[in-house]
Every structure is written in C-alpha cells, then in structure tokens.
Amino acid sequence: MLDLAELEDGSRELVCYEPMFIPGLLQTEEYATAGYRGGYTGASRVEQDREVEFRIRRQAVLTGENAPRLHAVIHEAALHMSFGDPEIRRGQLVRLLEAAELRTHRGSFSAFCTHCSREGEHVATGVAEVDVQ
C-alpha cells in the first residue's frame, strides 16, 4: 500500500474505479472503520485501526498545493453497501457531495450491469515529468 501512496503523492491525475465500496481516497474515517470492522474480521483491532489511519492519511494528497485531479467512478453497488449505522452512511454521502464541489474532483457512477469488473478497485495514476538538470 505504501507504493500506491507514493504514486498518488507524485501524480497529476488519479482515476479510480471501485465496484463495491466508496474509493478509499473519498471515505470518511467512520465509513472506513465500519468497513474494516465488518470485512476484516481476521485482523486485530490494532491492524484495522492502522489500515484506517493510513487510508485517511492518504487523503491529504487531495488537498495539498499540487493536488492531483481526481476522477472517481463509483459503482451503484457501493451506494447500497451498508456499513455501520444510517448516520455513518449519511456522513459518507455528504462527503461525496462535498468532494463533488471541488474543481479538482470529478465523479461518475456506474449502474448495475452484467459486464462490470469483478476484480476490485483500480487506480490509474498520471505522474508528472520532472526535468533534472
């Protein structure tokens, strides 16, 4: 995961597709915590908390001085996943609406269909070219 965070940090553009969950870069801490608690039951609480903390720290790349453009494609199924209580889900939807207001973010939704990817999250990064002389 550290390699992904390093690529994200040096990118000009991030494109992510997430078929089942809200992309990690757009998750609230509460949503991420509920997801780890419900989905990673083999991991200890300490490991789960460490993963959530890392995920939230990764989000700083979106607000930095050289923040990359983000295009998130979110599958309709992700909006129907029930992590935590209704307040956690509401907070996550509010976070998506806030992200949509940022001019560096663009989002689109993929409706239910039979040909969608079953491979999980995909992230494409666009790395800035650096002229070293």
Short mmCIF file of C-alpha atoms in Angstrom, two decimals, residues 8-113:
data_model
loop_
_atom_site.label_atom_id
_atom_site.label_comp_id
_atom_site.label_asym_id
_atom_site.label_seq_id
_atom_site.Cartn_x
_atom_site.Cartn_y
_atom_site.Cartn_z
CA GLU A 8 -0.62 9.01 -5.62
CA ASP A 9 1.56 11.66 -3.99
CA GLY A 10 3.55 12.27 -7.19
CA SER A 11 0.61 12.16 -9.58
CA ARG A 12 -1.09 14.90 -11.54
CA GLU A 13 -4.22 12.84 -12.05
CA LEU A 14 -5.83 9.90 -10.29
CA VAL A 15 -8.55 7.79 -11.86
CA CYS A 16 -10.12 5.13 -9.67
CA TYR A 17 -12.90 2.62 -10.19
CA GLU A 18 -14.43 0.88 -7.23
CA PRO A 19 -17.16 -1.70 -7.86
CA MET A 20 -18.25 -2.41 -4.28
CA PHE A 21 -17.11 0.39 -1.96
CA ILE A 22 -16.58 4.12 -1.92
CA PRO A 23 -12.96 4.69 -3.07
CA GLY A 24 -10.54 4.93 -0.15
CA LEU A 25 -9.49 8.46 -1.10
CA LEU A 26 -13.08 9.62 -0.56
CA GLN A 27 -14.05 7.60 2.52
CA THR A 28 -14.86 9.18 5.84
CA GLU A 29 -12.99 7.76 8.81
CA GLU A 30 -16.25 6.36 10.20
CA TYR A 31 -17.12 4.59 6.92
CA ALA A 32 -13.60 3.15 6.61
CA THR A 33 -13.66 1.96 10.22
CA ALA A 34 -17.06 0.30 9.80
CA GLY A 35 -15.84 -1.38 6.62
CA TYR A 36 -12.71 -2.74 8.27
CA ARG A 37 -14.63 -3.89 11.35
CA GLY A 38 -17.17 -5.75 9.23
CA GLY A 39 -14.95 -7.06 6.46
CA TYR A 40 -11.57 -7.82 8.00
CA THR A 41 -12.57 -9.88 10.99
CA GLY A 42 -9.32 -11.90 10.85
CA ALA A 43 -7.28 -8.77 11.52
CA SER A 44 -6.80 -7.43 15.02
CA ARG A 45 -8.33 -4.11 16.08
CA VAL A 46 -4.82 -2.62 16.05
CA GLU A 47 -4.28 -3.77 12.45
CA GLN A 48 -7.70 -2.49 11.42
CA ASP A 49 -7.05 0.88 13.07
CA ARG A 50 -3.66 1.11 11.36
CA GLU A 51 -5.26 0.47 7.96
CA VAL A 52 -7.93 3.12 8.56
CA GLU A 53 -5.33 5.64 9.74
CA PHE A 54 -3.20 5.00 6.64
CA ARG A 55 -6.24 5.37 4.38
CA ILE A 56 -7.19 8.70 5.96
CA ARG A 57 -3.58 9.99 5.77
CA ARG A 58 -3.52 9.14 2.04
CA GLN A 59 -6.36 11.61 1.53
CA ALA A 60 -4.03 14.54 2.29
CA VAL A 61 -2.74 14.22 -1.28
CA LEU A 62 -6.09 15.61 -2.48
CA THR A 63 -5.77 18.88 -0.59
CA GLY A 64 -2.08 19.70 -0.99
CA GLU A 65 -0.64 22.55 -3.02
CA ASN A 66 -0.06 20.29 -6.03
CA ALA A 67 -3.17 18.17 -5.54
CA PRO A 68 -3.87 15.82 -8.45
CA ARG A 69 -7.14 15.87 -10.33
CA LEU A 70 -9.32 13.01 -9.16
CA HIS A 71 -11.85 11.17 -11.29
CA ALA A 72 -13.69 8.56 -9.26
CA VAL A 73 -16.00 6.09 -10.94
CA ILE A 74 -18.23 4.62 -8.26
CA HIS A 75 -20.44 1.63 -8.96
CA GLU A 76 -24.06 1.83 -7.90
CA ALA A 77 -23.48 -1.17 -5.61
CA ALA A 78 -21.14 0.93 -3.46
CA LEU A 79 -24.02 3.25 -2.64
CA HIS A 80 -26.10 0.32 -1.42
CA MET A 81 -23.46 -1.25 0.85
CA SER A 82 -24.49 -0.95 4.49
CA PHE A 83 -21.51 -0.18 6.68
CA GLY A 84 -22.31 1.00 10.14
CA ASP A 85 -25.45 2.82 11.10
CA PRO A 86 -27.50 5.22 8.96
CA GLU A 87 -25.56 8.21 10.34
CA ILE A 88 -22.26 6.75 9.06
CA ARG A 89 -23.79 6.17 5.62
CA ARG A 90 -25.28 9.66 5.61
CA GLY A 91 -21.92 11.16 6.54
CA GLN A 92 -20.28 9.27 3.69
CA LEU A 93 -22.83 10.55 1.17
CA VAL A 94 -22.28 14.10 2.44
CA ARG A 95 -18.53 13.60 1.96
CA LEU A 96 -19.13 12.56 -1.67
CA LEU A 97 -21.26 15.65 -2.26
CA GLU A 98 -18.55 17.87 -0.74
CA ALA A 99 -15.89 16.23 -2.92
CA ALA A 100 -18.04 16.85 -5.99
CA GLU A 101 -17.92 20.58 -5.22
CA LEU A 102 -14.13 20.70 -5.56
CA ARG A 103 -12.98 21.71 -9.02
CA THR A 104 -10.15 19.17 -8.90
CA HIS A 105 -12.59 16.29 -8.40
CA ARG A 106 -14.87 14.67 -10.92
CA GLY A 107 -17.11 11.75 -10.23
CA SER A 108 -19.34 9.46 -12.18
CA PHE A 109 -21.45 6.49 -11.30
CA SER A 110 -21.70 3.12 -13.00
CA ALA A 111 -25.13 1.50 -12.93
CA PHE A 112 -25.76 -2.18 -12.28
CA CYS A 113 -24.85 -4.24 -15.34
#
